[in-house]
């Protein structure tokens, strides 16, 4: 019996399911040029994975699962990306970041080009790691890269062009006011949009960036509603609130969690 149990545990680890849902989006834009802000969450067992919009992991504490991302289209061979995906412990990968959007810091890629990029750089790893769709701003009503359409349509064009692609989950972003102009609560808006994402494509969901705009106590109230809701939805596999930075989940001094960060770690 003991060996049977062990087999089961190993199998679920291999599939990347053993890790909890809650994670961190971080970068190395800090004095020590590493994962120092993400690492401040060490020891909070509800926070179990992290990504940094790229690779490498910049000394992320090994208690977190690192999820490498290919942020945009590489200009040629991507040997370091291959090495990152094949690093022991990597069981999930993320593709392009906001390719559907056209602002300066988005990756802004036409659906057909993004699909060609997936076929070249991401799909060769199918079956060895779990693969996320490009991270799109699901509640963007348009325009999107390539035309006046919304991000759902961008994603459908991407999928239509990604012949033979195997995607294991849909990665989405969500930003909106904590209290919308029409009086609607951000939490209700969020829950409706995440439900819509799952129902539209029938894939498990990773919310790789989300935030409600408002005062810190309004954001905490938002988290108190949406975190338990996501934890209760089987199809929501992972999420990462924006982000592991001072004045967000980290305090202004950069040496501890903010009230918002403590709420994120413990709700
Ligand atoms: C996105 O655009 C499509 C095509 O116009 C439309 O059917 C769909 O309702 C739109 N989605 C949202 C959330 O507005
Ligand atoms: C492929 O993407 C282009 C936009 O880049 C779109 O016009 C076309 O309809 C897509 N093809 C499919 C089969 O979805
Ligand atoms: C997101 O929710 C808002 C508010 O309920 C709604 O107007 C919008 O169409 C939704 N978008 C998607 C993509 O579900």
PDB file of C-alpha atoms and ligand atoms in Angstrom:
ATOM      1  CA  UNK A   1       0.000   0.000   0.000  1.00  0.00           C
ATOM      2  CA  UNK A   2       2.787   2.395   0.902  1.00  0.00           C
ATOM      3  CA  UNK A   3       4.327   2.155  -2.550  1.00  0.00           C
ATOM      4  CA  UNK A   4       0.942   2.630  -4.196  1.00  0.00           C
ATOM      5  CA  UNK A   5       0.385   5.826  -2.242  1.00  0.00           C
ATOM      6  CA  UNK A   6       3.823   7.084  -3.174  1.00  0.00           C
ATOM      7  CA  UNK A   7       3.110   6.454  -6.841  1.00  0.00           C
ATOM      8  CA  UNK A   8      -0.064   8.500  -6.616  1.00  0.00           C
ATOM      9  CA  UNK A   9       1.684  11.447  -5.003  1.00  0.00           C
ATOM     10  CA  UNK A  10       4.464  11.421  -7.583  1.00  0.00           C
ATOM     11  CA  UNK A  11       1.987  11.242 -10.432  1.00  0.00           C
ATOM     12  CA  UNK A  12       0.056  14.268  -9.267  1.00  0.00           C
ATOM     13  CA  UNK A  13       3.303  16.214  -8.778  1.00  0.00           C
ATOM     14  CA  UNK A  14       4.354  15.379 -12.320  1.00  0.00           C
ATOM     15  CA  UNK A  15       1.094  16.820 -13.612  1.00  0.00           C
ATOM     16  CA  UNK A  16       1.683  20.062 -11.760  1.00  0.00           C
ATOM     17  CA  UNK A  17      -1.442  19.736  -9.660  1.00  0.00           C
ATOM     18  CA  UNK A  18       0.163  19.387  -6.241  1.00  0.00           C
ATOM     19  CA  UNK A  19       0.871  23.124  -5.957  1.00  0.00           C
ATOM     20  CA  UNK A  20      -1.824  25.427  -4.626  1.00  0.00           C
ATOM     21  CA  UNK A  21      -3.590  28.042  -6.704  1.00  0.00           C
ATOM     22  CA  UNK A  22      -2.200  31.263  -5.275  1.00  0.00           C
ATOM     23  CA  UNK A  23       0.932  32.750  -6.828  1.00  0.00           C
ATOM     24  CA  UNK A  24       3.008  35.852  -7.432  1.00  0.00           C
ATOM     25  CA  UNK A  25       3.929  38.025 -10.388  1.00  0.00           C
ATOM     26  CA  UNK A  26       7.334  39.581  -9.711  1.00  0.00           C
ATOM     27  CA  UNK A  27      10.383  40.967 -11.481  1.00  0.00           C
ATOM     28  CA  UNK A  28      13.983  41.818 -10.611  1.00  0.00           C
ATOM     29  CA  UNK A  29      13.501  45.587 -10.724  1.00  0.00           C
ATOM     30  CA  UNK A  30      14.844  46.211  -7.210  1.00  0.00           C
ATOM     31  CA  UNK A  31      18.194  47.068  -5.552  1.00  0.00           C
ATOM     32  CA  UNK A  32      19.347  43.450  -5.323  1.00  0.00           C
ATOM     33  CA  UNK A  33      18.193  42.707  -8.894  1.00  0.00           C
ATOM     34  CA  UNK A  34      16.547  39.459  -7.931  1.00  0.00           C
ATOM     35  CA  UNK A  35      13.354  37.840  -6.582  1.00  0.00           C
ATOM     36  CA  UNK A  36      13.669  39.561  -3.196  1.00  0.00           C
ATOM     37  CA  UNK A  37      10.065  40.837  -3.140  1.00  0.00           C
ATOM     38  CA  UNK A  38       8.528  37.504  -4.099  1.00  0.00           C
ATOM     39  CA  UNK A  39      10.714  35.780  -1.525  1.00  0.00           C
ATOM     40  CA  UNK A  40       9.151  37.914   1.253  1.00  0.00           C
ATOM     41  CA  UNK A  41       6.139  35.573   0.887  1.00  0.00           C
ATOM     42  CA  UNK A  42       8.224  32.554   1.858  1.00  0.00           C
ATOM     43  CA  UNK A  43       6.602  30.561   4.660  1.00  0.00           C
ATOM     44  CA  UNK A  44       3.048  31.579   3.692  1.00  0.00           C
ATOM     45  CA  UNK A  45       1.876  28.171   2.593  1.00  0.00           C
ATOM     46  CA  UNK A  46      -1.077  29.487   0.584  1.00  0.00           C
ATOM     47  CA  UNK A  47       1.348  31.163  -1.837  1.00  0.00           C
ATOM     48  CA  UNK A  48       3.102  28.406  -3.729  1.00  0.00           C
ATOM     49  CA  UNK A  49       4.176  29.478  -7.214  1.00  0.00           C
ATOM     50  CA  UNK A  50       5.544  32.510  -9.052  1.00  0.00           C
ATOM     51  CA  UNK A  51       6.416  33.883 -12.466  1.00  0.00           C
ATOM     52  CA  UNK A  52       8.356  36.952 -13.590  1.00  0.00           C
ATOM     53  CA  UNK A  53       7.116  37.578 -17.169  1.00  0.00           C
ATOM     54  CA  UNK A  54      10.169  35.734 -18.420  1.00  0.00           C
ATOM     55  CA  UNK A  55      13.097  33.641 -17.302  1.00  0.00           C
ATOM     56  CA  UNK A  56      15.417  33.084 -15.432  1.00  0.00           C
ATOM     57  CA  UNK A  57      13.892  32.987 -11.949  1.00  0.00           C
ATOM     58  CA  UNK A  58      16.357  35.479 -10.390  1.00  0.00           C
ATOM     59  CA  UNK A  59      16.982  33.408  -7.229  1.00  0.00           C
ATOM     60  CA  UNK A  60      13.346  32.715  -6.513  1.00  0.00           C
ATOM     61  CA  UNK A  61      13.211  30.716  -3.268  1.00  0.00           C
ATOM     62  CA  UNK A  62      12.971  26.999  -4.157  1.00  0.00           C
ATOM     63  CA  UNK A  63       9.886  26.644  -1.948  1.00  0.00           C
ATOM     64  CA  UNK A  64       7.962  28.258  -4.844  1.00  0.00           C
ATOM     65  CA  UNK A  65       7.282  26.584  -8.194  1.00  0.00           C
ATOM     66  CA  UNK A  66       8.744  28.823 -10.910  1.00  0.00           C
ATOM     67  CA  UNK A  67       6.714  29.079 -14.119  1.00  0.00           C
ATOM     68  CA  UNK A  68       8.790  30.383 -17.049  1.00  0.00           C
ATOM     69  CA  UNK A  69       7.142  32.631 -19.623  1.00  0.00           C
ATOM     70  CA  UNK A  70       8.091  33.381 -23.232  1.00  0.00           C
ATOM     71  CA  UNK A  71       7.012  37.048 -23.107  1.00  0.00           C
ATOM     72  CA  UNK A  72       7.032  37.844 -26.831  1.00  0.00           C
ATOM     73  CA  UNK A  73       8.183  36.491 -30.171  1.00  0.00           C
ATOM     74  CA  UNK A  74      11.904  35.600 -30.121  1.00  0.00           C
ATOM     75  CA  UNK A  75      13.875  36.975 -33.047  1.00  0.00           C
ATOM     76  CA  UNK A  76      15.581  33.663 -33.772  1.00  0.00           C
ATOM     77  CA  UNK A  77      16.559  30.409 -32.123  1.00  0.00           C
ATOM     78  CA  UNK A  78      15.602  30.403 -28.461  1.00  0.00           C
ATOM     79  CA  UNK A  79      18.099  28.090 -26.793  1.00  0.00           C
ATOM     80  CA  UNK A  80      17.865  29.764 -23.394  1.00  0.00           C
ATOM     81  CA  UNK A  81      14.089  29.407 -23.476  1.00  0.00           C
ATOM     82  CA  UNK A  82      14.452  25.698 -24.193  1.00  0.00           C
ATOM     83  CA  UNK A  83      16.895  25.401 -21.285  1.00  0.00           C
ATOM     84  CA  UNK A  84      14.465  27.225 -18.987  1.00  0.00           C
ATOM     85  CA  UNK A  85      11.579  24.917 -19.928  1.00  0.00           C
ATOM     86  CA  UNK A  86      13.751  21.849 -19.449  1.00  0.00           C
ATOM     87  CA  UNK A  87      15.013  22.925 -16.005  1.00  0.00           C
ATOM     88  CA  UNK A  88      14.126  20.289 -13.378  1.00  0.00           C
ATOM     89  CA  UNK A  89      11.020  21.342 -11.428  1.00  0.00           C
ATOM     90  CA  UNK A  90       9.402  23.178 -14.355  1.00  0.00           C
ATOM     91  CA  UNK A  91       5.994  21.596 -14.948  1.00  0.00           C
ATOM     92  CA  UNK A  92       3.989  24.534 -16.367  1.00  0.00           C
ATOM     93  CA  UNK A  93       4.888  27.208 -18.924  1.00  0.00           C
ATOM     94  CA  UNK A  94       3.317  30.467 -20.060  1.00  0.00           C
ATOM     95  CA  UNK A  95       3.359  31.999 -23.539  1.00  0.00           C
ATOM     96  CA  UNK A  96       3.096  35.551 -24.845  1.00  0.00           C
ATOM     97  CA  UNK A  97       2.104  38.383 -22.500  1.00  0.00           C
ATOM     98  CA  UNK A  98      -0.806  40.581 -23.647  1.00  0.00           C
ATOM     99  CA  UNK A  99      -0.139  39.976 -27.365  1.00  0.00           C
ATOM    100  CA  UNK A 100      -3.753  41.087 -27.897  1.00  0.00           C
ATOM    101  CA  UNK A 101      -2.996  44.646 -26.752  1.00  0.00           C
ATOM    102  CA  UNK A 102      -1.282  47.457 -28.597  1.00  0.00           C
ATOM    103  CA  UNK A 103       0.044  49.779 -25.868  1.00  0.00           C
ATOM    104  CA  UNK A 104       3.817  50.354 -25.699  1.00  0.00           C
ATOM    105  CA  UNK A 105       4.678  47.679 -23.141  1.00  0.00           C
ATOM    106  CA  UNK A 106       2.430  44.951 -24.572  1.00  0.00           C
ATOM    107  CA  UNK A 107       3.845  42.277 -26.852  1.00  0.00           C
ATOM    108  CA  UNK A 108       1.310  43.297 -29.553  1.00  0.00           C
ATOM    109  CA  UNK A 109       1.286  40.290 -31.913  1.00  0.00           C
ATOM    110  CA  UNK A 110      -1.203  39.518 -34.685  1.00  0.00           C
ATOM    111  CA  UNK A 111      -3.172  36.342 -33.925  1.00  0.00           C
ATOM    112  CA  UNK A 112      -1.716  34.462 -36.903  1.00  0.00           C
ATOM    113  CA  UNK A 113       1.853  35.471 -35.979  1.00  0.00           C
ATOM    114  CA  UNK A 114       1.295  34.490 -32.350  1.00  0.00           C
ATOM    115  CA  UNK A 115       0.028  31.092 -33.474  1.00  0.00           C
ATOM    116  CA  UNK A 116       3.092  30.592 -35.700  1.00  0.00           C
ATOM    117  CA  UNK A 117       5.261  31.546 -32.718  1.00  0.00           C
ATOM    118  CA  UNK A 118       3.486  28.997 -30.530  1.00  0.00           C
ATOM    119  CA  UNK A 119       3.955  26.275 -33.102  1.00  0.00           C
ATOM    120  CA  UNK A 120       7.675  27.013 -33.273  1.00  0.00           C
ATOM    121  CA  UNK A 121       8.612  27.789 -29.658  1.00  0.00           C
ATOM    122  CA  UNK A 122       5.934  26.445 -27.306  1.00  0.00           C
ATOM    123  CA  UNK A 123       4.206  23.429 -28.828  1.00  0.00           C
ATOM    124  CA  UNK A 124       7.379  21.292 -29.070  1.00  0.00           C
ATOM    125  CA  UNK A 125       7.065  20.951 -25.260  1.00  0.00           C
ATOM    126  CA  UNK A 126       3.478  19.637 -25.360  1.00  0.00           C
ATOM    127  CA  UNK A 127       3.122  16.595 -23.147  1.00  0.00           C
ATOM    128  CA  UNK A 128       6.336  17.330 -21.226  1.00  0.00           C
ATOM    129  CA  UNK A 129       4.985  20.408 -19.419  1.00  0.00           C
ATOM    130  CA  UNK A 130       1.512  21.918 -19.218  1.00  0.00           C
ATOM    131  CA  UNK A 131       1.097  24.799 -21.651  1.00  0.00           C
ATOM    132  CA  UNK A 132      -0.831  28.020 -21.104  1.00  0.00           C
ATOM    133  CA  UNK A 133      -2.457  30.089 -23.846  1.00  0.00           C
ATOM    134  CA  UNK A 134      -1.131  33.613 -24.440  1.00  0.00           C
ATOM    135  CA  UNK A 135      -2.123  35.812 -21.451  1.00  0.00           C
ATOM    136  CA  UNK A 136      -4.853  38.058 -22.833  1.00  0.00           C
ATOM    137  CA  UNK A 137      -6.796  40.877 -21.160  1.00  0.00           C
ATOM    138  CA  UNK A 138     -10.082  38.987 -21.131  1.00  0.00           C
ATOM    139  CA  UNK A 139     -12.244  42.014 -20.311  1.00  0.00           C
ATOM    140  CA  UNK A 140     -10.756  44.154 -23.091  1.00  0.00           C
ATOM    141  CA  UNK A 141     -13.603  45.120 -25.384  1.00  0.00           C
ATOM    142  CA  UNK A 142     -11.277  46.288 -28.143  1.00  0.00           C
ATOM    143  CA  UNK A 143      -9.455  47.228 -30.177  1.00  0.00           C
ATOM    144  CA  UNK A 144      -6.928  44.409 -30.185  1.00  0.00           C
ATOM    145  CA  UNK A 145      -3.766  43.665 -32.107  1.00  0.00           C
ATOM    146  CA  UNK A 146      -4.844  43.335 -35.732  1.00  0.00           C
ATOM    147  CA  UNK A 147      -8.227  44.998 -35.609  1.00  0.00           C
ATOM    148  CA  UNK A 148     -11.247  46.556 -33.885  1.00  0.00           C
ATOM    149  CA  UNK A 149     -12.269  43.318 -32.194  1.00  0.00           C
ATOM    150  CA  UNK A 150     -12.200  42.332 -28.507  1.00  0.00           C
ATOM    151  CA  UNK A 151      -9.741  39.983 -26.798  1.00  0.00           C
ATOM    152  CA  UNK A 152     -12.108  37.012 -26.990  1.00  0.00           C
ATOM    153  CA  UNK A 153     -12.049  37.365 -30.765  1.00  0.00           C
ATOM    154  CA  UNK A 154      -8.236  37.777 -30.739  1.00  0.00           C
ATOM    155  CA  UNK A 155      -8.020  34.505 -28.781  1.00  0.00           C
ATOM    156  CA  UNK A 156     -10.382  32.725 -31.165  1.00  0.00           C
ATOM    157  CA  UNK A 157      -8.321  33.896 -34.162  1.00  0.00           C
ATOM    158  CA  UNK A 158      -5.181  32.711 -32.373  1.00  0.00           C
ATOM    159  CA  UNK A 159      -6.692  29.287 -31.717  1.00  0.00           C
ATOM    160  CA  UNK A 160      -8.006  29.095 -35.275  1.00  0.00           C
ATOM    161  CA  UNK A 161      -4.477  29.613 -36.590  1.00  0.00           C
ATOM    162  CA  UNK A 162      -2.749  27.383 -34.047  1.00  0.00           C
ATOM    163  CA  UNK A 163      -3.219  24.182 -36.000  1.00  0.00           C
ATOM    164  CA  UNK A 164      -2.605  21.065 -33.918  1.00  0.00           C
ATOM    165  CA  UNK A 165      -1.789  23.073 -30.821  1.00  0.00           C
ATOM    166  CA  UNK A 166      -2.348  21.534 -27.412  1.00  0.00           C
ATOM    167  CA  UNK A 167      -3.223  24.118 -24.777  1.00  0.00           C
ATOM    168  CA  UNK A 168      -3.672  22.868 -21.233  1.00  0.00           C
ATOM    169  CA  UNK A 169      -5.128  26.062 -19.785  1.00  0.00           C
ATOM    170  CA  UNK A 170      -6.311  29.537 -20.744  1.00  0.00           C
ATOM    171  CA  UNK A 171      -4.274  32.392 -19.174  1.00  0.00           C
ATOM    172  CA  UNK A 172      -6.165  35.656 -18.689  1.00  0.00           C
ATOM    173  CA  UNK A 173      -5.682  39.092 -17.160  1.00  0.00           C
ATOM    174  CA  UNK A 174      -8.341  41.282 -15.582  1.00  0.00           C
ATOM    175  CA  UNK A 175      -8.238  44.942 -14.476  1.00  0.00           C
ATOM    176  CA  UNK A 176     -11.200  47.023 -13.419  1.00  0.00           C
ATOM    177  CA  UNK A 177     -12.290  49.463 -10.687  1.00  0.00           C
ATOM    178  CA  UNK A 178     -13.175  47.980  -7.296  1.00  0.00           C
ATOM    179  CA  UNK A 179     -16.459  49.837  -7.718  1.00  0.00           C
ATOM    180  CA  UNK A 180     -17.384  50.453 -11.351  1.00  0.00           C
ATOM    181  CA  UNK A 181     -18.973  53.684 -12.551  1.00  0.00           C
ATOM    182  CA  UNK A 182     -22.281  51.891 -13.086  1.00  0.00           C
ATOM    183  CA  UNK A 183     -22.283  50.895  -9.389  1.00  0.00           C
ATOM    184  CA  UNK A 184     -21.403  47.283 -10.096  1.00  0.00           C
ATOM    185  CA  UNK A 185     -19.006  45.698  -7.625  1.00  0.00           C
ATOM    186  CA  UNK A 186     -15.618  44.760  -9.043  1.00  0.00           C
ATOM    187  CA  UNK A 187     -15.880  41.329  -7.434  1.00  0.00           C
ATOM    188  CA  UNK A 188     -19.124  40.546  -9.287  1.00  0.00           C
ATOM    189  CA  UNK A 189     -17.652  41.871 -12.526  1.00  0.00           C
ATOM    190  CA  UNK A 190     -14.542  39.719 -12.043  1.00  0.00           C
ATOM    191  CA  UNK A 191     -16.485  36.553 -11.214  1.00  0.00           C
ATOM    192  CA  UNK A 192     -18.693  37.083 -14.284  1.00  0.00           C
ATOM    193  CA  UNK A 193     -15.699  37.592 -16.567  1.00  0.00           C
ATOM    194  CA  UNK A 194     -13.743  34.586 -15.268  1.00  0.00           C
ATOM    195  CA  UNK A 195     -16.858  32.415 -15.621  1.00  0.00           C
ATOM    196  CA  UNK A 196     -17.266  33.737 -19.178  1.00  0.00           C
ATOM    197  CA  UNK A 197     -13.649  32.825 -20.024  1.00  0.00           C
ATOM    198  CA  UNK A 198     -14.155  29.257 -18.866  1.00  0.00           C
ATOM    199  CA  UNK A 199     -17.510  28.890 -20.601  1.00  0.00           C
ATOM    200  CA  UNK A 200     -16.229  30.371 -23.867  1.00  0.00           C
ATOM    201  CA  UNK A 201     -13.278  28.026 -24.354  1.00  0.00           C
ATOM    202  CA  UNK A 202     -13.962  25.187 -21.915  1.00  0.00           C
ATOM    203  CA  UNK A 203     -10.388  25.201 -20.618  1.00  0.00           C
ATOM    204  CA  UNK A 204      -9.028  25.413 -17.070  1.00  0.00           C
ATOM    205  CA  UNK A 205      -8.229  29.023 -16.153  1.00  0.00           C
ATOM    206  CA  UNK A 206      -5.103  30.731 -14.831  1.00  0.00           C
ATOM    207  CA  UNK A 207      -5.647  34.401 -13.934  1.00  0.00           C
ATOM    208  CA  UNK A 208      -2.015  35.471 -14.361  1.00  0.00           C
ATOM    209  CA  UNK A 209      -2.646  39.175 -13.594  1.00  0.00           C
ATOM    210  CA  UNK A 210      -5.622  40.779 -11.910  1.00  0.00           C
ATOM    211  CA  UNK A 211      -6.251  43.858  -9.840  1.00  0.00           C
ATOM    212  CA  UNK A 212      -9.136  46.047  -8.839  1.00  0.00           C
ATOM    213  CA  UNK A 213      -8.307  49.745  -8.829  1.00  0.00           C
ATOM    214  CA  UNK A 214      -9.130  51.375  -5.511  1.00  0.00           C
ATOM    215  CA  UNK A 215      -7.962  52.111  -1.979  1.00  0.00           C
ATOM    216  CA  UNK A 216      -6.121  49.364  -0.146  1.00  0.00           C
ATOM    217  CA  UNK A 217      -9.160  48.484   2.002  1.00  0.00           C
ATOM    218  CA  UNK A 218     -11.317  48.241  -1.129  1.00  0.00           C
ATOM    219  CA  UNK A 219      -8.787  45.906  -2.717  1.00  0.00           C
ATOM    220  CA  UNK A 220      -8.711  43.761   0.429  1.00  0.00           C
ATOM    221  CA  UNK A 221     -12.525  43.569   0.414  1.00  0.00           C
ATOM    222  CA  UNK A 222     -12.344  42.505  -3.253  1.00  0.00           C
ATOM    223  CA  UNK A 223      -9.828  39.767  -2.419  1.00  0.00           C
ATOM    224  CA  UNK A 224     -12.011  38.560   0.450  1.00  0.00           C
ATOM    225  CA  UNK A 225     -14.710  37.834  -2.111  1.00  0.00           C
ATOM    226  CA  UNK A 226     -12.821  36.601  -5.139  1.00  0.00           C
ATOM    227  CA  UNK A 227     -10.097  34.438  -3.539  1.00  0.00           C
ATOM    228  CA  UNK A 228     -12.515  32.070  -1.756  1.00  0.00           C
ATOM    229  CA  UNK A 229     -14.619  31.998  -4.909  1.00  0.00           C
ATOM    230  CA  UNK A 230     -11.647  31.005  -7.083  1.00  0.00           C
ATOM    231  CA  UNK A 231     -10.444  28.491  -4.502  1.00  0.00           C
ATOM    232  CA  UNK A 232     -13.870  26.875  -4.761  1.00  0.00           C
ATOM    233  CA  UNK A 233     -13.951  26.634  -8.578  1.00  0.00           C
ATOM    234  CA  UNK A 234     -12.328  23.451  -9.809  1.00  0.00           C
ATOM    235  CA  UNK A 235     -11.601  24.997 -13.224  1.00  0.00           C
ATOM    236  CA  UNK A 236      -9.618  27.910 -11.739  1.00  0.00           C
ATOM    237  CA  UNK A 237      -6.207  26.291 -11.365  1.00  0.00           C
ATOM    238  CA  UNK A 238      -3.974  29.270 -10.533  1.00  0.00           C
ATOM    239  CA  UNK A 239      -4.049  33.014 -10.008  1.00  0.00           C
ATOM    240  CA  UNK A 240      -1.601  35.843  -9.255  1.00  0.00           C
ATOM    241  CA  UNK A 241      -2.734  39.247  -7.955  1.00  0.00           C
ATOM    242  CA  UNK A 242      -0.766  42.217  -9.344  1.00  0.00           C
ATOM    243  CA  UNK A 243       1.891  42.274  -8.057  1.00  0.00           C
ATOM    244  CA  UNK A 244       4.905  41.621  -5.795  1.00  0.00           C
ATOM    245  CA  UNK A 245       6.047  45.271  -5.794  1.00  0.00           C
ATOM    246  CA  UNK A 246       6.326  48.086  -3.235  1.00  0.00           C
ATOM    247  CA  UNK A 247       2.985  49.881  -2.777  1.00  0.00           C
ATOM    248  CA  UNK A 248       1.198  46.793  -4.093  1.00  0.00           C
ATOM    249  CA  UNK A 249       1.638  43.491  -2.222  1.00  0.00           C
ATOM    250  CA  UNK A 250       4.918  44.754  -0.713  1.00  0.00           C
ATOM    251  CA  UNK A 251       5.255  47.690   1.694  1.00  0.00           C
ATOM    252  CA  UNK A 252       6.720  51.006   0.553  1.00  0.00           C
ATOM    253  CA  UNK A 253      10.105  50.309   2.168  1.00  0.00           C
ATOM    254  CA  UNK A 254      10.347  47.061   0.217  1.00  0.00           C
ATOM    255  CA  UNK A 255      11.206  45.017   3.297  1.00  0.00           C
ATOM    256  CA  UNK A 256       7.929  43.309   4.181  1.00  0.00           C
ATOM    257  CA  UNK A 257       4.382  42.630   3.059  1.00  0.00           C
ATOM    258  CA  UNK A 258       1.870  45.477   2.836  1.00  0.00           C
ATOM    259  CA  UNK A 259      -1.560  45.090   4.468  1.00  0.00           C
ATOM    260  CA  UNK A 260      -2.762  44.056   1.012  1.00  0.00           C
ATOM    261  CA  UNK A 261       0.058  41.519   0.749  1.00  0.00           C
ATOM    262  CA  UNK A 262      -0.754  40.076   4.171  1.00  0.00           C
ATOM    263  CA  UNK A 263      -4.391  39.751   3.143  1.00  0.00           C
ATOM    264  CA  UNK A 264      -3.351  38.026  -0.094  1.00  0.00           C
ATOM    265  CA  UNK A 265      -1.144  35.607   1.835  1.00  0.00           C
ATOM    266  CA  UNK A 266      -3.704  34.660   4.451  1.00  0.00           C
ATOM    267  CA  UNK A 267      -7.326  34.986   3.229  1.00  0.00           C
TER     268      UNK A 267
HETATM  269  C1  LIG B   1     -16.591  40.161 -28.350  1.00  0.00           C
HETATM  270  O1  LIG B   1     -16.905  40.363 -29.707  1.00  0.00           O
HETATM  271  C2  LIG B   1     -17.754  39.352 -30.259  1.00  0.00           C
HETATM  272  C3  LIG B   1     -17.862  39.609 -31.760  1.00  0.00           C
HETATM  273  O2  LIG B   1     -18.281  40.922 -31.995  1.00  0.00           O
HETATM  274  C4  LIG B   1     -19.093  39.394 -29.559  1.00  0.00           C
HETATM  275  O3  LIG B   1     -19.930  38.351 -30.046  1.00  0.00           O
HETATM  276  C5  LIG B   1     -18.881  39.195 -28.064  1.00  0.00           C
HETATM  277  O4  LIG B   1     -20.103  39.359 -27.380  1.00  0.00           O
HETATM  278  C6  LIG B   1     -17.876  40.215 -27.544  1.00  0.00           C
HETATM  279  N1  LIG B   1     -17.624  39.936 -26.152  1.00  0.00           N
HETATM  280  C7  LIG B   1     -17.878  40.818 -25.203  1.00  0.00           C
HETATM  281  C8  LIG B   1     -17.642  40.380 -23.808  1.00  0.00           C
HETATM  282  O5  LIG B   1     -18.279  41.945 -25.432  1.00  0.00           O
HETATM  283  C1  LIG B   2      -6.053  33.650 -38.357  1.00  0.00           C
HETATM  284  O1  LIG B   2      -5.759  34.938 -37.827  1.00  0.00           O
HETATM  285  C2  LIG B   2      -6.161  36.003 -38.664  1.00  0.00           C
HETATM  286  C3  LIG B   2      -5.726  37.296 -37.982  1.00  0.00           C
HETATM  287  O2  LIG B   2      -4.353  37.265 -37.655  1.00  0.00           O
HETATM  288  C4  LIG B   2      -7.658  35.977 -38.873  1.00  0.00           C
HETATM  289  O3  LIG B   2      -8.040  36.976 -39.772  1.00  0.00           O
HETATM  290  C5  LIG B   2      -8.085  34.620 -39.394  1.00  0.00           C
HETATM  291  O4  LIG B   2      -9.502  34.556 -39.454  1.00  0.00           O
HETATM  292  C6  LIG B   2      -7.583  33.527 -38.476  1.00  0.00           C
HETATM  293  N1  LIG B   2      -7.912  32.208 -39.002  1.00  0.00           N
HETATM  294  C7  LIG B   2      -8.677  31.360 -38.333  1.00  0.00           C
HETATM  295  C8  LIG B   2      -8.911  30.034 -39.009  1.00  0.00           C
HETATM  296  O5  LIG B   2      -9.170  31.610 -37.250  1.00  0.00           O
HETATM  297  C1  LIG B   3     -17.186  41.438 -18.047  1.00  0.00           C
HETATM  298  O1  LIG B   3     -18.194  41.890 -17.153  1.00  0.00           O
HETATM  299  C2  LIG B   3     -18.764  43.135 -17.562  1.00  0.00           C
HETATM  300  C3  LIG B   3     -19.650  43.628 -16.443  1.00  0.00           C
HETATM  301  O2  LIG B   3     -20.606  42.686 -16.091  1.00  0.00           O
HETATM  302  C4  LIG B   3     -19.507  42.908 -18.857  1.00  0.00           C
HETATM  303  O3  LIG B   3     -20.057  44.118 -19.292  1.00  0.00           O
HETATM  304  C5  LIG B   3     -18.519  42.389 -19.906  1.00  0.00           C
HETATM  305  O4  LIG B   3     -19.206  42.065 -21.088  1.00  0.00           O
HETATM  306  C6  LIG B   3     -17.815  41.146 -19.399  1.00  0.00           C
HETATM  307  N1  LIG B   3     -16.791  40.724 -20.352  1.00  0.00           N
HETATM  308  C7  LIG B   3     -16.510  39.456 -20.557  1.00  0.00           C
HETATM  309  C8  LIG B   3     -15.440  39.180 -21.545  1.00  0.00           C
HETATM  310  O5  LIG B   3     -17.053  38.538 -19.949  1.00  0.00           O
END
